[in-house]
Coordinates of C-alpha atoms and ligand atoms in Angstrom, one line a residue:
M17 CA 96.9 124.1 103.8
N18 CA 99.4 125.1 106.4
E19 CA 102.8 125.3 104.7
S20 CA 104.6 125.8 108.0
Q21 CA 103.4 122.6 109.5
P22 CA 106.2 121.1 111.7
P23 CA 107.7 117.9 110.5
A24 CA 106.2 114.7 112.1
A25 CA 109.6 113.1 112.6
E26 CA 112.8 114.9 113.1
P27 CA 116.0 113.1 111.9
D28 CA 118.1 111.5 114.6
A29 CA 120.4 114.3 115.7
A30 CA 123.0 111.9 117.1
V31 CA 123.2 110.1 113.8
L32 CA 123.5 113.3 111.8
S33 CA 126.4 114.4 114.1
R34 CA 128.3 111.2 113.2
L35 CA 128.1 111.8 109.4
R36 CA 131.3 113.4 108.1
V37 CA 131.7 115.1 104.8
V38 CA 135.3 114.8 103.6
L39 CA 136.5 117.1 100.8
V40 CA 139.7 115.9 99.3
G41 CA 142.0 118.4 97.6
A42 CA 139.2 120.9 96.9
Q43 CA 140.4 123.5 94.5
H44 CA 137.8 126.3 94.6
P45 CA 137.2 127.9 98.0
G46 CA 133.7 128.8 96.8
N47 CA 132.9 125.1 96.6
I48 CA 134.1 124.5 100.1
G49 CA 131.8 127.3 101.4
A50 CA 128.8 126.0 99.3
A51 CA 129.4 122.5 100.6
A52 CA 129.3 123.8 104.2
R53 CA 126.0 125.5 103.4
A54 CA 124.6 122.3 101.7
M55 CA 125.6 120.4 104.9
K56 CA 124.0 122.9 107.3
V57 CA 120.6 123.0 105.6
M58 CA 120.5 119.2 106.0
G59 CA 121.6 119.3 109.6
L60 CA 125.2 118.0 109.1
S61 CA 128.1 119.7 110.8
D62 CA 131.2 117.5 110.6
L63 CA 133.3 118.9 107.7
A64 CA 136.8 117.6 107.1
L65 CA 139.1 119.1 104.5
V66 CA 142.1 117.2 103.2
A67 CA 144.8 119.4 101.7
P68 CA 142.5 122.1 100.4
E69 CA 144.2 124.3 97.8
R70 CA 142.9 127.6 99.4
Y71 CA 141.5 127.6 102.9
P72 CA 140.5 129.7 104.8
D73 CA 139.5 132.1 102.1
P74 CA 137.0 134.9 101.9
E75 CA 135.2 133.3 99.0
A76 CA 134.5 130.2 101.0
T77 CA 133.0 132.4 103.8
A78 CA 130.9 134.3 101.3
R79 CA 129.5 131.1 99.7
A80 CA 128.9 129.5 103.1
S81 CA 126.3 132.3 103.6
G82 CA 125.3 131.7 107.2
A83 CA 126.9 128.3 107.5
D84 CA 130.2 129.8 108.5
D85 CA 130.0 127.9 111.8
V86 CA 130.3 124.6 109.9
L87 CA 133.1 126.1 107.8
T88 CA 135.2 127.5 110.7
A89 CA 134.7 124.2 112.7
A90 CA 136.1 122.2 109.8
C91 CA 139.1 120.0 110.5
V92 CA 142.0 120.3 108.1
H93 CA 144.1 117.2 107.5
D94 CA 147.2 116.6 105.4
T95 CA 146.1 113.1 104.4
L96 CA 142.9 111.3 103.7
D97 CA 143.9 108.5 106.2
A98 CA 144.0 111.1 109.0
A99 CA 140.5 112.3 108.1
L100 CA 139.2 108.7 108.1
A101 CA 141.1 107.3 111.1
D102 CA 138.2 107.1 113.5
C103 CA 135.5 106.2 110.9
V104 CA 133.6 102.9 111.0
L105 CA 132.7 103.2 107.4
S106 CA 133.9 105.4 104.5
I107 CA 131.9 105.9 101.3
G108 CA 133.7 107.3 98.3
T109 CA 131.9 109.3 95.6
S110 CA 132.5 109.1 91.9
A111 CA 131.2 110.9 88.9
R112 CA 132.6 108.3 86.5
T113 CA 131.1 104.9 85.7
R114 CA 134.3 103.8 84.0
R115 CA 135.7 103.1 87.4
T116 CA 134.3 99.6 87.3
Q117 CA 136.8 98.1 89.8
W118 CA 134.2 98.9 92.5
P119 CA 130.5 98.1 92.6
L120 CA 128.6 101.4 92.7
I121 CA 125.6 102.1 94.8
D122 CA 123.3 105.1 94.5
A123 CA 123.0 107.9 97.0
R124 CA 119.9 106.5 98.6
Q125 CA 121.3 103.1 99.2
A126 CA 124.6 104.6 100.4
A127 CA 122.7 106.9 102.9
E128 CA 120.9 103.9 104.3
R129 CA 124.2 102.1 104.8
A130 CA 125.8 105.2 106.3
V131 CA 123.0 105.8 108.8
A132 CA 123.0 102.1 109.9
A133 CA 126.7 102.2 110.4
A134 CA 126.6 105.6 112.2
A135 CA 125.2 103.7 115.2
G136 CA 128.7 102.4 115.8
G137 CA 130.7 105.6 115.2
P138 CA 131.7 108.3 112.6
V139 CA 130.9 107.6 108.9
A140 CA 132.7 109.5 106.1
L141 CA 131.3 110.5 102.8
V142 CA 134.4 111.3 100.7
F143 CA 134.3 113.8 97.8
G144 CA 137.0 114.4 95.2
R145 CA 138.7 117.3 93.4
E146 CA 136.7 119.4 91.0
R147 CA 139.1 118.6 88.1
S148 CA 140.0 115.0 88.6
G149 CA 137.8 113.5 91.4
L150 CA 139.3 110.9 93.8
D151 CA 142.2 108.8 92.6
N152 CA 142.3 105.1 92.8
A153 CA 144.4 105.0 96.0
E154 CA 141.8 107.2 97.7
L155 CA 138.9 105.1 96.5
D156 CA 140.7 102.1 97.9
R157 CA 140.4 103.6 101.3
C158 CA 136.6 103.5 101.0
Q159 CA 134.5 100.4 101.6
L160 CA 131.6 101.6 99.5
H161 CA 131.4 103.7 96.3
L162 CA 128.5 106.0 95.6
Q163 CA 127.5 107.4 92.3
V164 CA 124.6 109.8 91.9
P165 CA 122.7 108.6 88.9
T166 CA 123.0 111.3 86.2
N167 CA 122.8 111.9 82.5
P168 CA 125.5 109.5 81.1
E169 CA 126.5 112.1 78.6
Y170 CA 127.1 114.7 81.3
S171 CA 127.5 113.0 84.6
S172 CA 129.7 115.3 86.7
L173 CA 127.9 117.3 89.3
N174 CA 129.5 120.4 90.8
L175 CA 131.2 119.4 94.0
A176 CA 128.9 121.3 96.3
A177 CA 125.9 120.1 94.3
A178 CA 127.0 116.5 94.9
V179 CA 127.4 117.2 98.6
Q180 CA 123.8 118.6 98.6
V181 CA 122.3 115.5 97.0
V182 CA 124.1 113.1 99.3
A183 CA 123.4 115.3 102.4
Y184 CA 119.7 115.3 101.5
E185 CA 119.6 111.5 101.3
L186 CA 121.4 111.3 104.6
R187 CA 118.8 113.4 106.2
M188 CA 115.9 111.4 104.8
A189 CA 117.6 108.1 105.8
S190 CA 118.1 109.4 109.3
G191 CA 114.4 109.7 109.8
H192 CA 113.1 113.0 108.5
C193 CA 109.6 112.9 107.2
I194 CA 107.0 115.5 106.6
A195 CA 103.7 115.1 108.5
A196 CA 100.4 115.2 106.7
D197 CA 98.4 117.5 108.9
D198 CA 95.2 116.1 110.3
A199 CA 92.9 117.3 107.5
H200 CA 95.1 115.7 104.9
R201 CA 95.7 112.3 106.5
P202 CA 93.6 109.4 105.3
V203 CA 90.7 108.8 107.6
P204 CA 90.7 105.8 109.9
A205 CA 89.1 102.5 109.1
A206 CA 85.9 103.2 111.2
D207 CA 85.2 106.3 109.0
M208 CA 85.8 104.3 105.8
E209 CA 83.3 101.8 107.1
G210 CA 80.8 104.6 107.7
L211 CA 81.4 105.9 104.2
F212 CA 80.8 102.4 102.7
Q213 CA 77.7 101.9 104.7
H214 CA 76.4 105.3 103.5
W215 CA 77.1 104.4 99.9
H216 CA 75.4 101.0 100.4
D217 CA 72.3 102.6 102.0
V218 CA 71.9 105.3 99.4
L219 CA 72.5 102.9 96.5
V220 CA 69.8 100.5 97.9
A221 CA 67.4 103.4 98.4
A222 CA 68.1 104.6 94.8
G223 CA 67.4 101.1 93.5
F224 CA 70.9 100.7 92.1
L225 CA 72.0 98.0 94.5
D226 CA 69.7 95.0 95.1
P227 CA 70.3 93.9 98.7
A228 CA 68.9 90.5 97.7
E229 CA 71.6 90.1 95.1
P230 CA 74.4 92.5 96.0
R231 CA 77.1 90.7 94.0
I232 CA 80.4 92.6 94.3
L233 CA 79.4 96.1 93.7
M234 CA 80.3 97.2 97.3
R235 CA 83.6 95.4 97.0
R236 CA 84.4 97.3 93.9
L237 CA 83.5 100.6 95.6
R238 CA 85.6 99.6 98.6
R239 CA 88.5 99.0 96.3
L240 CA 88.1 102.3 94.5
F241 CA 87.9 104.4 97.7
N242 CA 90.6 102.4 99.5
R243 CA 92.9 103.2 96.6
A244 CA 92.1 106.9 96.8
A245 CA 92.6 106.9 100.6
P246 CA 90.3 110.0 101.1
D247 CA 91.2 112.4 103.8
R248 CA 88.8 114.0 106.3
I249 CA 87.7 116.8 103.9
E250 CA 87.2 114.5 101.0
T251 CA 85.2 112.1 103.1
N252 CA 83.0 114.9 104.4
I253 CA 82.3 116.0 100.8
L254 CA 81.4 112.4 99.8
R255 CA 79.1 112.0 102.8
G256 CA 77.5 115.4 102.2
A257 CA 76.9 114.5 98.5
L258 CA 75.4 111.2 99.5
R259 CA 73.1 112.9 101.9
A260 CA 72.0 115.4 99.3
L261 CA 71.4 112.6 96.7
D262 CA 69.7 110.2 99.1
P263 CA 66.2 109.6 97.5
R264 CA 64.8 108.9 101.0
R265 CA 65.3 112.6 101.7
L266 CA 63.7 113.9 98.5
P267 CA 60.1 115.0 98.6
N268 CA 57.5 112.8 96.8
R269 CA 59.9 110.0 96.4
R270 CA 58.7 106.7 94.9
P271 CA 59.7 103.4 96.5
A272 CA 62.9 102.1 95.0
K273 CA 62.8 99.3 92.5
P274 CA 66.1 97.6 91.9
R275 CA 67.4 98.2 88.4
V276 CA 69.5 95.5 86.9
T277 CA 72.1 97.6 85.1
R278 CA 75.3 95.9 86.3
S279 CA 77.6 94.7 83.7
D280 CA 80.9 95.2 85.5
D281 CA 80.6 93.3 88.7
T282 CA 80.9 89.7 87.5
D283 CA 84.6 89.0 88.3
D284 CA 86.2 88.0 91.6
Ligands
SAH26 N1 136.2 115.4 86.5 C1 135.9 114.7 87.8 C2 134.7 115.2 88.3 C3 134.8 115.6 89.7 S1 133.4 116.4 90.3 C4 135.8 113.2 87.6 O1 135.6 112.8 86.4 O2 135.8 112.4 88.5 C5 133.9 116.6 91.9 C6 133.4 115.6 92.9 O3 132.0 115.7 93.0 C7 133.7 114.2 92.6 O4 134.9 113.7 92.9 C8 132.6 113.5 93.4 O5 133.0 113.5 94.8 C9 131.4 114.5 93.3 N2 130.5 114.1 92.2 C10 130.3 114.8 91.0 N3 129.4 114.1 90.3 C11 129.0 113.0 91.0 C12 128.1 111.9 90.7 N4 127.4 111.9 89.6 N5 128.0 111.0 91.7 C13 128.8 111.1 92.8 N6 129.6 112.0 93.1 C14 129.8 113.0 92.2

Protein backbone atom coordinates (compact mmCIF):
# COMPACT_ATOMS: atom_id res chain seq x y z
CA MET A 1 0.00 0.00 0.00
CA ASN A 2 1.30 3.41 -0.87
CA GLU A 3 1.60 5.35 2.41
CA SER A 4 2.39 8.63 0.64
CA GLN A 5 -0.93 8.64 -1.21
CA PRO A 6 -2.09 12.25 -1.58
CA PRO A 7 -5.29 13.13 0.26
CA ALA A 8 -8.48 12.94 -1.80
CA ALA A 9 -9.91 16.11 -0.39
CA GLU A 10 -7.86 18.98 0.97
CA PRO A 11 -9.48 21.12 3.64
CA ASP A 12 -10.89 24.45 2.57
CA ALA A 13 -7.90 26.81 2.95
CA ALA A 14 -10.12 29.90 3.16
CA VAL A 15 -12.01 28.34 6.06
CA LEU A 16 -8.81 27.34 7.88
CA SER A 17 -7.49 30.88 7.54
CA ARG A 18 -10.57 32.20 9.36
CA LEU A 19 -10.16 29.94 12.40
CA ARG A 20 -8.34 31.79 15.19
CA VAL A 21 -6.76 30.21 18.23
CA VAL A 22 -6.85 32.60 21.18
CA LEU A 23 -4.66 31.82 24.20
CA VAL A 24 -5.70 33.81 27.24
CA GLY A 25 -3.05 34.56 29.88
CA ALA A 26 -0.75 31.72 28.85
CA GLN A 27 1.79 31.22 31.60
CA HIS A 28 4.41 28.95 30.06
CA PRO A 29 6.06 30.17 26.86
CA GLY A 30 6.75 26.55 25.94
CA ASN A 31 3.02 25.99 25.67
CA ILE A 32 2.64 28.97 23.36
CA GLY A 33 5.29 27.52 21.04
CA ALA A 34 3.78 24.04 21.21
CA ALA A 35 0.33 25.50 20.45
CA ALA A 36 1.76 27.24 17.35
CA ARG A 37 3.17 23.91 16.21
CA ALA A 38 -0.13 22.12 16.91
CA MET A 39 -1.87 24.74 14.77
CA LYS A 40 0.58 24.62 11.88
CA VAL A 41 0.42 20.84 11.44
CA MET A 42 -3.34 21.20 11.05
CA GLY A 43 -3.07 24.13 8.64
CA LEU A 44 -4.13 26.87 11.06
CA SER A 45 -2.18 30.12 11.18
CA ASP A 46 -4.18 32.76 13.06
CA LEU A 47 -2.82 32.86 16.63
CA ALA A 48 -3.90 35.55 19.10
CA LEU A 49 -2.29 35.96 22.52
CA VAL A 50 -4.14 37.82 25.24
CA ALA A 51 -1.81 39.16 27.93
CA PRO A 52 0.71 36.31 27.80
CA GLU A 53 2.98 36.18 30.86
CA ARG A 54 6.18 35.74 28.82
CA TYR A 55 6.24 36.45 25.10
CA PRO A 56 8.30 36.53 22.97
CA ASP A 57 10.55 34.00 24.63
CA PRO A 58 13.26 31.62 23.41
CA GLU A 59 11.40 28.67 24.95
CA ALA A 60 8.34 29.46 22.84
CA THR A 61 10.49 29.56 19.69
CA ALA A 62 12.21 26.29 20.63
CA ARG A 63 8.89 24.48 21.20
CA ALA A 64 7.36 25.90 18.00
CA SER A 65 9.98 23.82 16.19
CA GLY A 66 9.46 24.97 12.62
CA ALA A 67 6.16 26.73 13.26
CA ASP A 68 7.92 29.97 14.23
CA ASP A 69 6.15 31.70 11.33
CA VAL A 70 2.82 31.14 13.13
CA LEU A 71 4.43 32.25 16.39
CA THR A 72 5.99 35.46 15.08
CA ALA A 73 2.79 36.40 13.22
CA ALA A 74 0.77 36.09 16.46
CA CYS A 75 -1.24 39.17 17.45
CA VAL A 76 -0.80 40.18 21.06
CA HIS A 77 -3.79 41.85 22.74
CA ASP A 78 -4.32 43.39 26.16
CA THR A 79 -7.88 42.14 26.45
CA LEU A 80 -9.95 39.21 25.26
CA ASP A 81 -12.52 41.63 23.81
CA ALA A 82 -9.85 43.02 21.50
CA ALA A 83 -8.92 39.52 20.28
CA LEU A 84 -12.59 38.68 19.59
CA ALA A 85 -13.73 42.05 18.18
CA ASP A 86 -14.04 40.93 14.53
CA CYS A 87 -15.22 37.37 15.23
CA VAL A 88 -18.64 36.09 14.15
CA LEU A 89 -18.47 33.25 16.68
CA SER A 90 -16.35 32.59 19.77
CA ILE A 91 -16.05 29.14 21.30
CA GLY A 92 -14.62 28.88 24.81
CA THR A 93 -12.90 25.73 26.02
CA SER A 94 -13.14 24.28 29.47
CA ALA A 95 -11.57 21.35 31.28
CA ARG A 96 -14.14 21.45 34.04
CA THR A 97 -17.63 19.94 33.95
CA ARG A 98 -18.64 21.76 37.13
CA ARG A 99 -19.12 24.86 35.02
CA THR A 100 -22.68 23.87 34.32
CA GLN A 101 -23.89 27.41 33.65
CA TRP A 102 -23.21 26.71 29.98
CA PRO A 103 -24.19 23.73 27.89
CA LEU A 104 -21.02 21.97 26.76
CA ILE A 105 -20.43 20.51 23.32
CA ASP A 106 -17.57 18.24 22.31
CA ALA A 107 -14.72 19.20 20.02
CA ARG A 108 -16.28 17.53 16.97
CA GLN A 109 -19.61 19.33 17.31
CA ALA A 110 -17.80 22.60 18.03
CA ALA A 111 -15.61 22.18 14.95
CA GLU A 112 -18.67 21.73 12.75
CA ARG A 113 -20.23 24.88 14.16
CA ALA A 114 -16.95 26.77 13.77
CA VAL A 115 -16.46 25.74 10.15
CA ALA A 116 -20.06 26.62 9.25
CA ALA A 117 -19.74 30.04 10.88
CA ALA A 118 -16.34 30.71 9.26
CA ALA A 119 -18.16 31.27 5.96
CA GLY A 120 -19.21 34.60 7.49
CA GLY A 121 -15.94 35.74 9.08
CA PRO A 122 -13.30 34.90 11.71
CA VAL A 123 -14.17 32.34 14.38
CA ALA A 124 -12.29 32.16 17.69
CA LEU A 125 -11.41 29.10 19.71
CA VAL A 126 -10.51 30.43 23.13
CA PHE A 127 -8.17 28.59 25.51
CA GLY A 128 -7.46 29.43 29.14
CA ARG A 129 -4.56 29.67 31.58
CA GLU A 130 -2.64 26.55 32.53
CA ARG A 131 -3.39 26.99 36.23
CA SER A 132 -6.93 28.29 36.30
CA GLY A 133 -8.45 28.08 32.79
CA LEU A 134 -10.86 30.79 31.62
CA ASP A 135 -12.79 32.77 34.23
CA ASN A 136 -16.55 33.19 34.08
CA ALA A 137 -16.40 36.67 32.57
CA GLU A 138 -14.23 35.30 29.76
CA LEU A 139 -16.55 32.35 29.19
CA ASP A 140 -19.44 34.86 29.04
CA ARG A 141 -17.78 36.32 25.94
CA CYS A 142 -18.17 32.98 24.16
CA GLN A 143 -21.40 31.82 22.54
CA LEU A 144 -20.47 28.13 22.69
CA HIS A 145 -18.48 26.12 25.23
CA LEU A 146 -16.38 23.17 24.27
CA GLN A 147 -15.10 20.38 26.42
CA VAL A 148 -12.90 17.60 25.11
CA PRO A 149 -14.38 14.46 26.68
CA THR A 150 -11.75 13.01 29.03
CA ASN A 151 -11.32 10.78 32.04
CA PRO A 152 -13.58 12.45 34.66
CA GLU A 153 -10.98 11.74 37.33
CA TYR A 154 -8.22 13.50 35.36
CA SER A 155 -9.86 15.80 32.88
CA SER A 156 -7.35 18.56 32.28
CA LEU A 157 -5.32 18.41 29.08
CA ASN A 158 -2.08 20.29 28.70
CA LEU A 159 -2.89 23.61 27.00
CA ALA A 160 -1.06 22.78 23.75
CA ALA A 161 -2.53 19.26 23.74
CA ALA A 162 -6.02 20.79 23.96
CA VAL A 163 -5.16 23.07 21.03
CA GLN A 164 -3.98 20.00 19.09
CA VAL A 165 -7.20 18.05 19.63
CA VAL A 166 -9.38 20.99 18.66
CA ALA A 167 -7.19 21.91 15.66
CA TYR A 168 -7.44 18.34 14.38
CA GLU A 169 -11.23 18.42 14.57
CA LEU A 170 -11.25 21.79 12.80
CA ARG A 171 -9.19 20.34 9.97
CA MET A 172 -11.45 17.31 9.63
CA ALA A 173 -14.59 19.45 9.74
CA SER A 174 -13.18 21.72 7.06
CA GLY A 175 -13.06 18.89 4.58
CA HIS A 176 -9.87 16.89 4.93
CA CYS A 177 -10.27 13.24 4.11
CA ILE A 178 -7.80 10.58 3.15
CA ALA A 179 -8.34 8.89 -0.19
CA ALA A 180 -8.56 5.17 -0.53
CA ASP A 181 -6.31 4.45 -3.49
CA ASP A 182 -7.85 2.67 -6.43
CA ALA A 183 -6.89 -0.83 -5.33
CA HIS A 184 -8.47 -0.32 -1.88
CA ARG A 185 -11.72 1.32 -2.94
CA PRO A 186 -14.84 -0.91 -2.99
CA VAL A 187 -15.50 -2.07 -6.55
CA PRO A 188 -18.43 -0.52 -8.43
CA ALA A 189 -21.87 -2.12 -8.70
CA ALA A 190 -21.24 -3.71 -12.13
CA ASP A 191 -18.26 -5.63 -10.72
CA MET A 192 -20.32 -6.76 -7.73
CA GLU A 193 -22.98 -8.03 -10.14
CA GLY A 194 -20.27 -9.90 -12.04
CA LEU A 195 -19.12 -11.47 -8.77
CA PHE A 196 -22.67 -12.50 -7.78
CA GLN A 197 -23.32 -14.01 -11.22
CA HIS A 198 -20.05 -15.92 -10.95
CA TRP A 199 -21.04 -17.31 -7.51
CA HIS A 200 -24.45 -18.21 -8.90
CA ASP A 201 -23.06 -20.05 -11.92
CA VAL A 202 -20.44 -21.98 -9.93
CA LEU A 203 -22.91 -22.91 -7.18
CA VAL A 204 -25.38 -24.17 -9.79
CA ALA A 205 -22.63 -26.11 -11.56
CA ALA A 206 -21.57 -27.60 -8.21
CA GLY A 207 -25.13 -28.64 -7.43
CA PHE A 208 -25.32 -26.44 -4.34
CA LEU A 209 -27.87 -24.03 -5.79
CA ASP A 210 -30.95 -25.42 -7.49
CA PRO A 211 -31.95 -22.91 -10.20
CA ALA A 212 -35.49 -24.34 -10.11
CA GLU A 213 -35.74 -23.47 -6.44
CA PRO A 214 -33.12 -20.84 -5.65
CA ARG A 215 -34.86 -19.52 -2.50
CA ILE A 216 -32.80 -16.76 -0.93
CA LEU A 217 -29.32 -18.19 -1.07
CA MET A 218 -28.08 -15.55 -3.53
CA ARG A 219 -29.68 -12.77 -1.49
CA ARG A 220 -27.78 -13.96 1.56
CA LEU A 221 -24.54 -14.04 -0.37
CA ARG A 222 -25.28 -10.55 -1.71
CA ARG A 223 -25.83 -9.35 1.81
CA LEU A 224 -22.57 -10.90 2.98
CA PHE A 225 -20.42 -9.46 0.19
CA ASN A 226 -22.14 -6.07 0.21
CA ARG A 227 -21.37 -5.82 3.91
CA ALA A 228 -17.73 -6.67 3.26
CA ALA A 229 -17.51 -4.16 0.36
CA PRO A 230 -14.58 -5.98 -1.28
CA ASP A 231 -11.98 -3.93 -3.10
CA ARG A 232 -10.43 -4.72 -6.49
CA ILE A 233 -7.78 -7.10 -5.15
CA GLU A 234 -10.25 -9.00 -2.96
CA THR A 235 -12.73 -9.26 -5.81
CA ASN A 236 -10.02 -10.63 -8.08
CA ILE A 237 -9.09 -13.24 -5.46
CA LEU A 238 -12.72 -14.35 -5.14
CA ARG A 239 -13.18 -14.52 -8.90
CA GLY A 240 -9.92 -16.47 -9.26
CA ALA A 241 -10.94 -18.89 -6.50
CA LEU A 242 -14.35 -19.41 -8.12
CA ARG A 243 -12.69 -20.13 -11.44
CA ALA A 244 -10.35 -22.65 -9.83
CA LEU A 245 -13.23 -24.37 -8.01
CA ASP A 246 -15.66 -24.33 -10.94
CA PRO A 247 -16.59 -28.01 -11.54
CA ARG A 248 -17.19 -27.26 -15.23
CA ARG A 249 -13.45 -26.69 -15.56
CA LEU A 250 -12.44 -29.90 -13.78
CA PRO A 251 -11.52 -32.94 -15.86
CA ASN A 252 -13.93 -35.94 -15.71
CA ARG A 253 -16.64 -33.89 -14.08
CA ARG A 254 -19.98 -35.54 -13.45
CA PRO A 255 -23.14 -33.54 -14.20
CA ALA A 256 -24.32 -31.60 -11.18
CA LYS A 257 -27.20 -32.96 -9.14
CA PRO A 258 -28.75 -30.38 -6.87
CA ARG A 259 -28.14 -31.22 -3.20
CA VAL A 260 -30.77 -30.09 -0.76
CA THR A 261 -28.62 -29.05 2.18
CA ARG A 262 -30.00 -25.64 2.89
CA SER A 263 -31.21 -25.03 6.39
CA ASP A 264 -30.38 -21.36 6.64
CA ASP A 265 -32.26 -19.71 3.81
CA THR A 266 -35.80 -19.82 5.01
CA ASP A 267 -36.31 -16.33 6.37
CA ASP A 268 -37.05 -13.06 4.52
N1 LIG B 1 -6.84 23.92 35.94
C1 LIG B 1 -7.49 24.44 34.80
C2 LIG B 1 -7.03 23.66 33.61
C3 LIG B 1 -6.59 24.51 32.59
S1 LIG B 1 -5.85 23.62 31.32
C4 LIG B 1 -9.00 24.31 34.90
O1 LIG B 1 -9.43 23.58 35.76
O2 LIG B 1 -9.72 24.93 34.14
C5 LIG B 1 -5.55 24.94 30.20
C6 LIG B 1 -6.55 25.08 29.10
O3 LIG B 1 -6.52 23.93 28.27
C7 LIG B 1 -7.99 25.20 29.54
O4 LIG B 1 -8.32 26.51 29.95
C8 LIG B 1 -8.68 24.83 28.24
O5 LIG B 1 -8.61 25.92 27.36
C9 LIG B 1 -7.80 23.73 27.72
N2 LIG B 1 -8.26 22.41 28.15
C10 LIG B 1 -7.66 21.53 28.98
N3 LIG B 1 -8.38 20.42 29.11
C11 LIG B 1 -9.48 20.58 28.35
C12 LIG B 1 -10.62 19.77 28.05
N4 LIG B 1 -10.79 18.56 28.57
N5 LIG B 1 -11.54 20.27 27.20
C13 LIG B 1 -11.40 21.50 26.64
N6 LIG B 1 -10.35 22.29 26.89
C14 LIG B 1 -9.40 21.85 27.71
